[in-house]
Amino acid sequence: MVKTNSQQIKIITTAAEAFIKSVPQTVKELYSKNLGSEIIGPVKGRPISEDLQIIVDKECDDLFKSIITNTGLSFDIYSEHGTYNINHTSSPEYIAVIDPFDGSSLYRNGIPAEWWSVFSIFDNDFKPILGRAIDIVRSESYEAKSDSVSMQTISSESKITIKPSSKTSFSSNVWIASYLMDPSYLTKWYPLVENILTKWPATKIWPNGGSSIYPWLSRGIVDAYLMVNEPKSETDPGLSFAYFSGYPIYEIDNNNQLIPYQFVPQNNNERSKILLACCTAELAHEIINECNII
C-alpha cells in the first residue's frame, strides 16, 4: 500500500527523533572508552589541515543511514562524508543533508565541547520539511518544522518555542559567530570585520560555527554568522532552521554580487566565497555595508 504524504512525514519525524535520541549515547560511549578519534581519511573538499574524518564521524553517519533505510522511504543522503542512495535506484522522494558529527577536531583533541549532529530533510522539490539538531554536551535538542522552531532538554518532555533575535543594528550590542579556531579562517576574517570591531567595540564574537550555529541563530543566542570560504556542507544541514525561523542567509557569488543562498545538494563539496546568516535582513545589510563586502 502506498503511504500518504502525511503518513510519510510521520515516519520521517519518528525516524529523526530516533536518531536524535540515539546519537548522544553513541558518541559518549565511544568517548568513555577513549575511542572514536582514530583517523579514517580526508574530508572531500577540505585540506587535511582543516578537517579529517574520524571514527566518531563514521559511527554517526552509519547510524543515520541505518535509521533512514529502516523507514522504507526513498532518500538521497548528502553527508559531509559521502552521498548515499537509500531505498531507490532512480530518483528519491526525499533528500537529507547531514553533518553527522560537528566538532570532530575538538573530539580528536580530547575537548568535550561543541559536539553536535545537525540535519535538514527536504522534499524532492528542495522544500524543507524538517530540521533537527542535538547539542550532545548540553543535552539540548532542536526541531524545525511547520513555520516554527522549538527546543527541549533531553530530561524534559516539554518543548519551548524559540525565536531569532530582532536586532537591526550594531547599536544593540551584536553577537557575531564565526569559526575562527583554524588560523586559515581567522587571517581572512579579521580584515573583513576590522572596521566593525573598531567602530562598534561592544560587538562580541563567538568563535565557533558550522552547521551547529543555525539552531543558535533560531534561538537568538547569536545574531549573525559571517564566514569566509565556508564549505556548503556546513551550511546545508542547517537550512531548515533558517527557513522555519524566517531569517535570511546570503552569499557572495563569483561576480561579487550579494544573493540569497541557493540550496543545490550536489554542490555540497563547494564553498561560499562569503556567507552571511543574520537574524534580520536589516542587520545583514548593515554588516555588509560596514564590512565593505560589495
mmCIF file of C-alpha atoms in Angstrom:
data_model
loop_
_atom_site.group_PDB
_atom_site.id
_atom_site.type_symbol
_atom_site.label_atom_id
_atom_site.label_comp_id
_atom_site.label_asym_id
_atom_site.label_seq_id
_atom_site.Cartn_x
_atom_site.Cartn_y
_atom_site.Cartn_z
ATOM 1 C CA MET A 1 0.000 0.000 0.000
ATOM 2 C CA VAL A 2 1.321 3.449 -0.956
ATOM 3 C CA LYS A 3 1.624 5.670 2.103
ATOM 4 C CA THR A 4 0.052 9.129 2.031
ATOM 5 C CA ASN A 5 2.226 12.200 2.379
ATOM 6 C CA SER A 6 1.111 12.751 5.979
ATOM 7 C CA GLN A 7 1.957 9.147 6.832
ATOM 8 C CA GLN A 8 5.391 9.547 5.280
ATOM 9 C CA ILE A 9 6.061 12.754 7.203
ATOM 10 C CA LYS A 10 5.114 10.976 10.426
ATOM 11 C CA ILE A 11 7.537 8.151 9.595
ATOM 12 C CA ILE A 12 10.309 10.667 8.870
ATOM 13 C CA THR A 13 9.618 12.605 12.069
ATOM 14 C CA THR A 14 9.735 9.405 14.109
ATOM 15 C CA ALA A 15 12.989 8.326 12.463
ATOM 16 C CA ALA A 16 14.531 11.744 13.072
ATOM 17 C CA GLU A 17 13.616 11.540 16.754
ATOM 18 C CA ALA A 18 15.166 8.069 16.961
ATOM 19 C CA PHE A 19 18.448 9.435 15.640
ATOM 20 C CA ILE A 20 18.391 12.445 17.975
ATOM 21 C CA LYS A 21 17.879 10.147 20.960
ATOM 22 C CA SER A 22 20.458 7.563 19.867
ATOM 23 C CA VAL A 23 23.403 9.620 18.684
ATOM 24 C CA PRO A 24 24.434 11.085 22.085
ATOM 25 C CA GLN A 25 24.760 7.584 23.508
ATOM 26 C CA THR A 26 26.858 6.521 20.508
ATOM 27 C CA VAL A 27 29.235 9.461 20.932
ATOM 28 C CA LYS A 28 29.502 9.333 24.720
ATOM 29 C CA GLU A 29 30.107 5.592 24.742
ATOM 30 C CA LEU A 30 33.000 5.964 22.308
ATOM 31 C CA TYR A 31 34.435 8.855 24.302
ATOM 32 C CA SER A 32 34.169 6.969 27.604
ATOM 33 C CA LYS A 33 36.251 4.164 26.096
ATOM 34 C CA ASN A 34 38.818 6.598 24.685
ATOM 35 C CA LEU A 35 37.737 5.593 21.182
ATOM 36 C CA GLY A 36 36.414 7.453 18.150
ATOM 37 C CA SER A 37 39.329 9.766 17.390
ATOM 38 C CA GLU A 38 41.088 7.320 15.067
ATOM 39 C CA ILE A 39 41.590 8.878 11.634
ATOM 40 C CA ILE A 40 39.817 7.314 8.645
ATOM 41 C CA GLY A 41 40.905 9.799 5.986
ATOM 42 C CA PRO A 42 40.361 13.250 4.480
ATOM 43 C CA VAL A 43 37.023 15.012 4.113
ATOM 44 C CA LYS A 44 36.205 15.664 0.465
ATOM 45 C CA GLY A 45 36.781 19.286 -0.479
ATOM 46 C CA ARG A 46 38.835 20.051 2.651
ATOM 47 C CA PRO A 47 42.603 20.178 3.183
ATOM 48 C CA ILE A 48 43.790 17.733 5.841
ATOM 49 C CA SER A 49 44.970 20.698 7.909
ATOM 50 C CA GLU A 50 41.324 21.789 8.195
ATOM 51 C CA ASP A 51 39.366 18.588 8.734
ATOM 52 C CA LEU A 52 39.673 14.815 8.837
ATOM 53 C CA GLN A 53 37.093 12.067 9.066
ATOM 54 C CA ILE A 54 37.453 10.098 12.275
ATOM 55 C CA ILE A 55 35.683 7.042 13.659
ATOM 56 C CA VAL A 56 33.057 9.039 15.564
ATOM 57 C CA ASP A 57 32.065 10.729 12.273
ATOM 58 C CA LYS A 58 31.574 7.345 10.616
ATOM 59 C CA GLU A 59 29.628 5.884 13.538
ATOM 60 C CA CYS A 60 27.176 8.803 13.489
ATOM 61 C CA ASP A 61 26.954 8.686 9.689
ATOM 62 C CA ASP A 62 26.236 4.947 9.725
ATOM 63 C CA LEU A 63 23.609 5.368 12.451
ATOM 64 C CA PHE A 64 21.738 7.957 10.387
ATOM 65 C CA LYS A 65 21.894 5.829 7.224
ATOM 66 C CA SER A 66 20.571 2.803 9.100
ATOM 67 C CA ILE A 67 17.639 4.695 10.615
ATOM 68 C CA ILE A 68 16.704 6.301 7.280
ATOM 69 C CA THR A 69 16.960 2.940 5.492
ATOM 70 C CA ASN A 70 14.545 1.426 8.002
ATOM 71 C CA THR A 71 11.856 3.986 7.081
ATOM 72 C CA GLY A 72 11.402 2.185 3.755
ATOM 73 C CA LEU A 73 11.197 5.585 2.042
ATOM 74 C CA SER A 74 13.476 6.596 -0.809
ATOM 75 C CA PHE A 75 16.144 9.146 0.106
ATOM 76 C CA ASP A 76 19.297 10.708 -1.179
ATOM 77 C CA ILE A 77 21.532 11.491 1.790
ATOM 78 C CA TYR A 78 24.171 14.183 1.351
ATOM 79 C CA SER A 79 26.593 13.872 4.226
ATOM 80 C CA GLU A 80 29.851 15.641 4.890
ATOM 81 C CA HIS A 81 31.395 12.206 4.344
ATOM 82 C CA GLY A 82 29.587 10.890 1.285
ATOM 83 C CA THR A 83 26.427 10.698 -0.807
ATOM 84 C CA TYR A 84 24.121 7.713 -0.383
ATOM 85 C CA ASN A 85 21.125 6.487 -2.378
ATOM 86 C CA ILE A 86 18.707 4.871 0.072
ATOM 87 C CA ASN A 87 15.875 2.529 -0.975
ATOM 88 C CA HIS A 88 15.926 3.544 -4.645
ATOM 89 C CA THR A 89 17.873 3.306 -7.895
ATOM 90 C CA SER A 90 16.364 6.257 -9.777
ATOM 91 C CA SER A 91 15.079 9.414 -8.057
ATOM 92 C CA PRO A 92 14.258 9.869 -4.359
ATOM 93 C CA GLU A 93 11.129 11.098 -2.644
ATOM 94 C CA TYR A 94 13.207 12.965 -0.063
ATOM 95 C CA ILE A 95 16.636 14.500 0.412
ATOM 96 C CA ALA A 96 18.508 14.567 3.705
ATOM 97 C CA VAL A 97 21.563 16.743 4.280
ATOM 98 C CA ILE A 98 23.519 15.993 7.433
ATOM 99 C CA ASP A 99 26.596 16.905 9.375
ATOM 100 C CA PRO A 100 26.584 13.663 11.370
ATOM 101 C CA PHE A 101 29.097 14.879 13.936
ATOM 102 C CA ASP A 102 30.040 18.551 14.076
ATOM 103 C CA GLY A 103 33.027 19.010 16.364
ATOM 104 C CA SER A 104 35.444 16.400 15.040
ATOM 105 C CA SER A 105 38.572 18.497 15.602
ATOM 106 C CA LEU A 106 37.607 19.139 19.213
ATOM 107 C CA TYR A 107 36.793 15.462 19.774
ATOM 108 C CA ARG A 108 40.063 14.362 18.186
ATOM 109 C CA ASN A 109 41.941 16.574 20.635
ATOM 110 C CA GLY A 110 40.011 15.327 23.658
ATOM 111 C CA ILE A 111 37.975 18.511 24.149
ATOM 112 C CA PRO A 112 34.381 17.704 25.239
ATOM 113 C CA ALA A 113 32.743 20.819 23.821
ATOM 114 C CA GLU A 114 30.544 21.823 20.867
ATOM 115 C CA TRP A 115 29.672 18.295 19.757
ATOM 116 C CA TRP A 116 26.563 18.381 17.579
ATOM 117 C CA SER A 117 24.621 16.460 14.958
ATOM 118 C CA VAL A 118 22.559 18.617 12.587
ATOM 119 C CA PHE A 119 20.403 17.719 9.600
ATOM 120 C CA SER A 120 17.671 19.015 7.317
ATOM 121 C CA ILE A 121 15.200 16.993 5.267
ATOM 122 C CA PHE A 122 13.676 18.281 2.022
ATOM 123 C CA ASP A 123 11.089 17.014 -0.417
ATOM 124 C CA ASN A 124 12.212 16.363 -3.979
ATOM 125 C CA ASP A 125 11.399 19.969 -4.903
ATOM 126 C CA PHE A 126 14.043 21.078 -2.366
ATOM 127 C CA LYS A 127 11.443 22.471 0.034
ATOM 128 C CA PRO A 128 12.442 21.989 3.695
ATOM 129 C CA ILE A 129 10.088 19.800 5.695
ATOM 130 C CA LEU A 130 12.099 19.121 8.864
ATOM 131 C CA GLY A 131 15.265 20.147 10.644
ATOM 132 C CA ARG A 132 16.750 18.507 13.728
ATOM 133 C CA ALA A 133 19.825 19.162 15.830
ATOM 134 C CA ILE A 134 21.262 17.751 19.016
ATOM 135 C CA ASP A 135 23.741 19.572 21.233
ATOM 136 C CA ILE A 136 25.326 16.454 22.688
ATOM 137 C CA VAL A 137 27.291 18.056 25.521
ATOM 138 C CA ARG A 138 24.484 20.336 26.756
ATOM 139 C CA SER A 139 21.785 17.662 26.206
ATOM 140 C CA GLU A 140 19.579 20.054 24.225
ATOM 141 C CA SER A 141 17.669 19.115 21.084
ATOM 142 C CA TYR A 142 16.107 21.334 18.423
ATOM 143 C CA GLU A 143 13.318 20.795 15.912
ATOM 144 C CA ALA A 144 12.372 22.981 12.942
ATOM 145 C CA LYS A 145 9.072 22.335 11.177
ATOM 146 C CA SER A 146 5.686 23.886 10.372
ATOM 147 C CA ASP A 147 6.915 27.501 10.480
ATOM 148 C CA SER A 148 8.375 27.290 13.976
ATOM 149 C CA VAL A 149 11.453 26.073 15.816
ATOM 150 C CA SER A 150 11.452 24.507 19.259
ATOM 151 C CA MET A 151 13.991 23.152 21.713
ATOM 152 C CA GLN A 152 13.945 20.909 24.732
ATOM 153 C CA THR A 153 16.372 19.396 27.167
ATOM 154 C CA ILE A 154 16.769 15.643 26.999
ATOM 155 C CA SER A 155 15.348 15.267 30.516
ATOM 156 C CA SER A 156 12.212 17.313 29.756
ATOM 157 C CA GLU A 157 9.124 16.272 27.820
ATOM 158 C CA SER A 158 8.040 19.863 27.172
ATOM 159 C CA LYS A 159 9.202 21.823 24.131
ATOM 160 C CA ILE A 160 9.851 25.558 24.149
ATOM 161 C CA THR A 161 9.237 27.637 21.028
ATOM 162 C CA ILE A 162 12.292 29.726 20.215
ATOM 163 C CA LYS A 163 12.749 32.785 18.014
ATOM 164 C CA PRO A 164 15.707 34.640 16.495
ATOM 165 C CA SER A 165 16.911 37.961 17.790
ATOM 166 C CA SER A 166 15.175 41.028 16.373
ATOM 167 C CA LYS A 167 18.295 43.227 16.320
ATOM 168 C CA THR A 168 18.657 45.505 13.318
ATOM 169 C CA SER A 169 21.865 47.454 14.016
ATOM 170 C CA PHE A 170 25.180 47.383 15.858
ATOM 171 C CA SER A 171 23.815 49.811 18.425
ATOM 172 C CA SER A 172 22.162 46.745 20.009
ATOM 173 C CA ASN A 173 25.467 45.075 21.059
ATOM 174 C CA VAL A 174 25.539 42.383 18.407
ATOM 175 C CA TRP A 175 26.973 38.877 18.790
ATOM 176 C CA ILE A 176 28.639 37.621 15.593
ATOM 177 C CA ALA A 177 29.622 33.971 15.240
ATOM 178 C CA SER A 178 32.422 32.724 13.024
ATOM 179 C CA TYR A 179 34.568 29.613 13.027
ATOM 180 C CA LEU A 180 37.966 31.042 13.992
ATOM 181 C CA MET A 181 39.738 28.083 15.616
ATOM 182 C CA ASP A 182 41.538 27.417 12.336
ATOM 183 C CA PRO A 183 44.015 30.255 11.599
ATOM 184 C CA SER A 184 43.346 29.906 7.863
ATOM 185 C CA TYR A 185 39.864 31.310 8.533
ATOM 186 C CA LEU A 186 40.925 33.849 11.158
ATOM 187 C CA THR A 187 43.522 35.543 8.953
ATOM 188 C CA LYS A 188 40.952 36.097 6.181
ATOM 189 C CA TRP A 189 38.094 37.015 8.519
ATOM 190 C CA TYR A 190 39.717 39.693 10.678
ATOM 191 C CA PRO A 191 40.469 42.170 7.845
ATOM 192 C CA LEU A 192 36.843 41.834 6.767
ATOM 193 C CA VAL A 193 35.442 42.835 10.171
ATOM 194 C CA GLU A 194 38.189 45.137 11.440
ATOM 195 C CA ASN A 195 36.074 48.226 10.769
ATOM 196 C CA ILE A 196 33.145 46.763 12.734
ATOM 197 C CA LEU A 197 35.294 45.879 15.735
ATOM 198 C CA THR A 198 36.890 49.334 15.733
ATOM 199 C CA LYS A 199 33.686 51.297 15.218
ATOM 200 C CA TRP A 200 31.486 49.111 17.440
ATOM 201 C CA PRO A 201 33.739 47.856 20.282
ATOM 202 C CA ALA A 202 30.780 46.375 22.184
ATOM 203 C CA THR A 203 30.383 43.759 19.435
ATOM 204 C CA LYS A 204 31.044 40.251 20.744
ATOM 205 C CA ILE A 205 32.479 37.277 18.848
ATOM 206 C CA TRP A 206 31.505 33.617 19.304
ATOM 207 C CA PRO A 207 34.480 31.792 17.712
ATOM 208 C CA ASN A 208 32.664 28.681 16.544
ATOM 209 C CA GLY A 209 30.374 27.932 13.646
ATOM 210 C CA GLY A 210 29.410 25.365 11.065
ATOM 211 C CA SER A 211 26.052 23.621 10.963
ATOM 212 C CA SER A 212 25.523 23.949 14.720
ATOM 213 C CA ILE A 213 25.232 27.729 14.528
ATOM 214 C CA TYR A 214 21.817 27.681 12.835
ATOM 215 C CA PRO A 215 19.852 26.393 15.862
ATOM 216 C CA TRP A 216 21.578 29.088 17.923
ATOM 217 C CA LEU A 217 20.541 31.746 15.404
ATOM 218 C CA SER A 218 16.999 30.399 15.675
ATOM 219 C CA ARG A 219 17.249 30.683 19.454
ATOM 220 C CA GLY A 220 18.672 34.224 19.474
ATOM 221 C CA ILE A 221 21.911 33.252 21.207
ATOM 222 C CA VAL A 222 23.909 34.766 18.348
ATOM 223 C CA ASP A 223 22.684 37.443 15.966
ATOM 224 C CA ALA A 224 24.762 36.774 12.866
ATOM 225 C CA TYR A 225 27.132 34.261 11.329
ATOM 226 C CA LEU A 226 29.794 35.628 8.997
ATOM 227 C CA MET A 227 32.245 33.315 7.251
ATOM 228 C CA VAL A 228 34.849 33.477 4.530
ATOM 229 C CA ASN A 229 35.253 30.421 2.277
ATOM 230 C CA GLU A 230 32.521 28.477 4.099
ATOM 231 C CA PRO A 231 32.007 24.856 2.957
ATOM 232 C CA LYS A 232 28.437 24.334 1.765
ATOM 233 C CA SER A 233 28.430 21.030 3.652
ATOM 234 C CA GLU A 234 28.428 23.182 6.811
ATOM 235 C CA THR A 235 25.542 25.367 5.604
ATOM 236 C CA ASP A 236 23.071 22.943 4.034
ATOM 237 C CA PRO A 237 22.319 20.834 7.157
ATOM 238 C CA GLY A 238 21.111 23.975 8.955
ATOM 239 C CA LEU A 239 18.887 25.387 6.215
ATOM 240 C CA SER A 240 15.616 24.148 7.733
ATOM 241 C CA PHE A 241 16.306 26.219 10.841
ATOM 242 C CA ALA A 242 16.714 29.391 8.785
ATOM 243 C CA TYR A 243 13.656 28.548 6.680
ATOM 244 C CA PHE A 244 11.254 27.864 9.553
ATOM 245 C CA SER A 245 12.635 30.705 11.713
ATOM 246 C CA GLY A 246 12.428 33.116 8.792
ATOM 247 C CA TYR A 247 15.923 34.594 8.908
ATOM 248 C CA PRO A 248 17.961 35.195 5.730
ATOM 249 C CA ILE A 249 21.167 33.581 4.511
ATOM 250 C CA TYR A 250 23.214 35.330 1.835
ATOM 251 C CA GLU A 251 26.357 34.546 -0.086
ATOM 252 C CA ILE A 252 28.646 36.483 -2.386
ATOM 253 C CA ASP A 253 28.763 34.889 -5.819
ATOM 254 C CA ASN A 254 31.703 34.775 -8.231
ATOM 255 C CA ASN A 255 30.605 38.127 -9.689
ATOM 256 C CA ASN A 256 30.876 39.716 -6.226
ATOM 257 C CA GLN A 257 27.102 40.083 -6.025
ATOM 258 C CA LEU A 258 25.097 39.510 -2.857
ATOM 259 C CA ILE A 259 22.470 36.831 -3.482
ATOM 260 C CA PRO A 260 20.190 34.664 -1.336
ATOM 261 C CA TYR A 261 21.886 31.366 -0.555
ATOM 262 C CA GLN A 262 20.892 28.701 -3.063
ATOM 263 C CA PHE A 263 20.459 25.086 -1.947
ATOM 264 C CA VAL A 264 21.897 22.754 -4.576
ATOM 265 C CA PRO A 265 22.640 19.452 -2.816
ATOM 266 C CA GLN A 266 25.054 18.283 -5.495
ATOM 267 C CA ASN A 267 27.262 21.302 -4.674
ATOM 268 C CA ASN A 268 27.832 20.317 -1.058
ATOM 269 C CA ASN A 269 31.589 19.943 -1.609
ATOM 270 C CA GLU A 270 31.863 23.526 -2.869
ATOM 271 C CA ARG A 271 32.325 26.701 -0.812
ATOM 272 C CA SER A 272 30.713 30.101 -0.423
ATOM 273 C CA LYS A 273 33.174 32.930 -1.036
ATOM 274 C CA ILE A 274 31.491 34.858 1.792
ATOM 275 C CA LEU A 275 28.487 33.579 3.736
ATOM 276 C CA LEU A 276 26.258 35.676 5.983
ATOM 277 C CA ALA A 277 23.319 34.377 8.005
ATOM 278 C CA CYS A 278 21.565 37.000 10.076
ATOM 279 C CA CYS A 279 18.624 37.343 12.432
ATOM 280 C CA THR A 280 17.168 40.190 10.341
ATOM 281 C CA ALA A 281 17.686 41.496 6.824
ATOM 282 C CA GLU A 282 18.326 44.969 8.265
ATOM 283 C CA LEU A 283 21.257 43.792 10.372
ATOM 284 C CA ALA A 284 22.592 41.761 7.453
ATOM 285 C CA HIS A 285 22.726 44.839 5.238
ATOM 286 C CA GLU A 286 24.394 46.883 7.986
ATOM 287 C CA ILE A 287 27.074 44.190 8.336
ATOM 288 C CA ILE A 288 27.568 44.158 4.565
ATOM 289 C CA ASN A 289 27.949 47.940 4.485
ATOM 290 C CA GLU A 290 30.321 48.083 7.466
ATOM 291 C CA CYS A 291 32.499 45.313 6.014
ATOM 292 C CA ASN A 292 32.538 46.834 2.523
ATOM 293 C CA ILE A 293 31.773 43.347 1.231
ATOM 294 C CA ILE A 294 30.342 44.579 -2.083
#
